[in-house]
Structures are given as C-alpha cells and as structure tokens.
Amino acid sequence: MNVVHVLNGPNLNLLGTREPGTYGTLTLADIEARLAARCQAGGISLLFRQSNHEGDLVTWIQEAGAAGEPVILNAGAYTHTSIALRDAIAGSGAKVIEVHLSNVHAREDFRHRSTISAVAAGVILGFGALSYDLALEALIAQSKKTKS
Ligand code: DQA
C-alpha cells in the first residue's frame, strides 16, 4: 500500500470542542498528525481530507477507487442517510474501512443504520480516535499479507 485516503464528513472539523463527552477532546488535526506519523514510518502517503459536503466525499471516494487506493471513511451523519456515498463505494470499487469515534449502536436509533457498512471492507467503531489508528493498522496488515 503506497497511499491511503482518510476522508472525514460533516462536523468532524469541529472535533476537540464538539460534544467532547461523546467524541473526545482530540482535534481532527491531532488525529491527522498521529496517522501521518504512522504512515511516514511505513513509507505510505497520507491524503487526509474533511468536507461538510456530501458531493466532495463522493468525488474523493471515486478518485480513490479509480486509483485502486484504500479509504478510511468517517462519513459522520451521512453514514446514516447517504445512498450517494454507498453508490460511490460500490460503483468505484474503492476499498473502504468505515470508522466512527463513538459506538453508534449504543446511541440513538437513527445512528444504528449505516448505508455504507454493506459495501465496506470492514467497520471499526467506538474507540475514539483509536478507531482511525486501528483501521490504518488493518490496511497495513492486509497489504503485507497480499504481498507475501
Ligand atoms: C460519527 C457518528 C455519527 O453518528 C455522527 O453523526 C458523527 C460522528 C462518529 O465518528 O462517531 O458525526 O461518525
């Protein structure tokens, strides 16, 4: 694996101050810095992006799929509503690991449904910022397995 895309959806730019009891106090820049350090150690290029707009996420997923590069995706609330994101994953063939900071299954009913999970390679949730790190480790481990 040479490149990994980490895509973040709406309101994740507010991490650090947004409902810290649910999402913790790390900022998105803190999460990016941790992933960047791990990627640098592994010789992987990190493309870390955030948007509050569904279409941006669709475009970035399509780009990753076309390039054959894996995606770690926290789609935020679009997880629960977006058929467009589901179709972008299925249609582009992007390998996506869905992540969430919070355990969405322990929260409101409307967060129990994901349009993405069925087309994701895996789902990691409930570990705070560590969910992202675990997803990256999973991709690294799988790419090593593919090589051997
Ligand atoms: C989230 C969970 C979603 O339900 C919520 O809308 C978010 C963040 C998480 O990381 O826990 O914005 O994806």
PDB file of N, CA and C and ligand atoms in Angstrom, residues 9-12 18 22-23 74-80 99-104 107-108 110-111 126 132, ligand 1:
ATOM      1  N   GLY A   9     -16.328  13.355   7.090  1.00  0.00           N
ATOM      2  CA  GLY A   9     -17.547  14.039   6.688  1.00  0.00           C
ATOM      3  C   GLY A   9     -17.936  15.184   7.605  1.00  0.00           C
ATOM      4  N   PRO A  10     -19.209  15.561   7.554  1.00  0.00           N
ATOM      5  CA  PRO A  10     -19.684  16.791   8.181  1.00  0.00           C
ATOM      6  C   PRO A  10     -19.481  16.847   9.680  1.00  0.00           C
ATOM      7  N   ASN A  11     -19.135  18.024  10.119  1.00  0.00           N
ATOM      8  CA  ASN A  11     -18.984  18.390  11.540  1.00  0.00           C
ATOM      9  C   ASN A  11     -17.734  17.815  12.203  1.00  0.00           C
ATOM     10  N   LEU A  12     -16.992  16.994  11.465  1.00  0.00           N
ATOM     11  CA  LEU A  12     -15.776  16.441  12.079  1.00  0.00           C
ATOM     12  C   LEU A  12     -14.666  17.496  12.156  1.00  0.00           C
ATOM     13  N   ARG A  18     -16.496  19.777  19.847  1.00  0.00           N
ATOM     14  CA  ARG A  18     -17.832  19.228  19.558  1.00  0.00           C
ATOM     15  C   ARG A  18     -18.165  18.100  20.523  1.00  0.00           C
ATOM     16  N   THR A  22     -18.826  12.779  24.005  1.00  0.00           N
ATOM     17  CA  THR A  22     -19.099  11.719  23.017  1.00  0.00           C
ATOM     18  C   THR A  22     -17.900  11.477  22.112  1.00  0.00           C
ATOM     19  N   TYR A  23     -17.253  12.576  21.680  1.00  0.00           N
ATOM     20  CA  TYR A  23     -16.228  12.437  20.644  1.00  0.00           C
ATOM     21  C   TYR A  23     -14.799  12.667  21.134  1.00  0.00           C
ATOM     22  N   ASN A  74     -14.796   8.205   7.722  1.00  0.00           N
ATOM     23  CA  ASN A  74     -15.767   8.571   8.742  1.00  0.00           C
ATOM     24  C   ASN A  74     -16.728   9.538   8.075  1.00  0.00           C
ATOM     25  N   ALA A  75     -17.860   9.037   7.671  1.00  0.00           N
ATOM     26  CA  ALA A  75     -18.816   9.850   6.911  1.00  0.00           C
ATOM     27  C   ALA A  75     -19.704  10.688   7.810  1.00  0.00           C
ATOM     28  N   GLY A  76     -19.473  10.657   9.128  1.00  0.00           N
ATOM     29  CA  GLY A  76     -20.310  11.442  10.036  1.00  0.00           C
ATOM     30  C   GLY A  76     -21.770  11.065   9.843  1.00  0.00           C
ATOM     31  N   ALA A  77     -22.641  12.063   9.902  1.00  0.00           N
ATOM     32  CA  ALA A  77     -24.083  11.797   9.811  1.00  0.00           C
ATOM     33  C   ALA A  77     -24.499  11.246   8.448  1.00  0.00           C
ATOM     34  N   TYR A  78     -23.688  11.484   7.398  1.00  0.00           N
ATOM     35  CA  TYR A  78     -24.034  10.914   6.085  1.00  0.00           C
ATOM     36  C   TYR A  78     -24.025   9.383   6.115  1.00  0.00           C
ATOM     37  N   THR A  79     -23.327   8.826   7.092  1.00  0.00           N
ATOM     38  CA  THR A  79     -23.334   7.371   7.280  1.00  0.00           C
ATOM     39  C   THR A  79     -24.758   6.825   7.321  1.00  0.00           C
ATOM     40  N   HIS A  80     -25.626   7.608   7.932  1.00  0.00           N
ATOM     41  CA  HIS A  80     -26.976   7.111   8.220  1.00  0.00           C
ATOM     42  C   HIS A  80     -27.987   7.489   7.147  1.00  0.00           C
ATOM     43  N   VAL A  99     -15.209   3.997   9.683  1.00  0.00           N
ATOM     44  CA  VAL A  99     -14.843   4.205  11.088  1.00  0.00           C
ATOM     45  C   VAL A  99     -15.773   5.221  11.747  1.00  0.00           C
ATOM     46  N   HIS A 100     -15.921   5.054  13.055  1.00  0.00           N
ATOM     47  CA  HIS A 100     -16.617   6.039  13.883  1.00  0.00           C
ATOM     48  C   HIS A 100     -15.896   6.160  15.210  1.00  0.00           C
ATOM     49  N   LEU A 101     -15.858   7.368  15.699  1.00  0.00           N
ATOM     50  CA  LEU A 101     -15.282   7.595  17.024  1.00  0.00           C
ATOM     51  C   LEU A 101     -16.156   6.957  18.100  1.00  0.00           C
ATOM     52  N   SER A 102     -17.449   7.199  17.996  1.00  0.00           N
ATOM     53  CA  SER A 102     -18.385   6.724  19.021  1.00  0.00           C
ATOM     54  C   SER A 102     -18.949   5.357  18.646  1.00  0.00           C
ATOM     55  N   ASN A 103     -19.475   4.670  19.642  1.00  0.00           N
ATOM     56  CA  ASN A 103     -20.196   3.420  19.379  1.00  0.00           C
ATOM     57  C   ASN A 103     -21.623   3.782  18.993  1.00  0.00           C
ATOM     58  N   VAL A 104     -21.841   3.887  17.689  1.00  0.00           N
ATOM     59  CA  VAL A 104     -23.143   4.371  17.206  1.00  0.00           C
ATOM     60  C   VAL A 104     -24.289   3.444  17.630  1.00  0.00           C
ATOM     61  N   ARG A 107     -26.085   4.440  20.793  1.00  0.00           N
ATOM     62  CA  ARG A 107     -26.659   5.799  20.753  1.00  0.00           C
ATOM     63  C   ARG A 107     -28.081   5.760  20.182  1.00  0.00           C
ATOM     64  N   GLU A 108     -28.533   6.877  19.642  1.00  0.00           N
ATOM     65  CA  GLU A 108     -29.916   6.974  19.149  1.00  0.00           C
ATOM     66  C   GLU A 108     -30.170   5.935  18.050  1.00  0.00           C
ATOM     67  N   PHE A 110     -31.525   6.236  15.205  1.00  0.00           N
ATOM     68  CA  PHE A 110     -31.223   6.642  13.827  1.00  0.00           C
ATOM     69  C   PHE A 110     -29.749   6.459  13.473  1.00  0.00           C
ATOM     70  N   ARG A 111     -28.910   6.263  14.495  1.00  0.00           N
ATOM     71  CA  ARG A 111     -27.484   6.025  14.214  1.00  0.00           C
ATOM     72  C   ARG A 111     -27.164   4.531  14.060  1.00  0.00           C
ATOM     73  N   GLY A 126     -16.251   3.026  17.972  1.00  0.00           N
ATOM     74  CA  GLY A 126     -16.386   3.052  19.420  1.00  0.00           C
ATOM     75  C   GLY A 126     -15.081   3.228  20.183  1.00  0.00           C
ATOM     76  N   TYR A 132      -9.460   5.207  14.081  1.00  0.00           N
ATOM     77  CA  TYR A 132      -8.710   5.512  12.852  1.00  0.00           C
ATOM     78  C   TYR A 132      -7.392   4.733  12.821  1.00  0.00           C
TER      79      TYR A 132
HETATM   80  C1  DQA B   1     -19.734   9.691  13.988  1.00  0.00           C
HETATM   81  C2  DQA B   1     -21.093   9.140  14.409  1.00  0.00           C
HETATM   82  C3  DQA B   1     -22.210   9.770  13.613  1.00  0.00           C
HETATM   83  O1  DQA B   1     -23.465   9.265  14.036  1.00  0.00           O
HETATM   84  C4  DQA B   1     -22.214  11.274  13.811  1.00  0.00           C
HETATM   85  O2  DQA B   1     -23.208  11.872  13.005  1.00  0.00           O
HETATM   86  C5  DQA B   1     -20.881  11.888  13.562  1.00  0.00           C
HETATM   87  C6  DQA B   1     -19.694  11.214  14.074  1.00  0.00           C
HETATM   88  C7  DQA B   1     -18.594   9.161  14.894  1.00  0.00           C
HETATM   89  O3  DQA B   1     -17.447   9.257  14.484  1.00  0.00           O
HETATM   90  O4  DQA B   1     -18.849   8.673  15.993  1.00  0.00           O
HETATM   91  O5  DQA B   1     -20.776  12.968  13.012  1.00  0.00           O
HETATM   92  O6  DQA B   1     -19.467   9.294  12.667  1.00  0.00           O
END
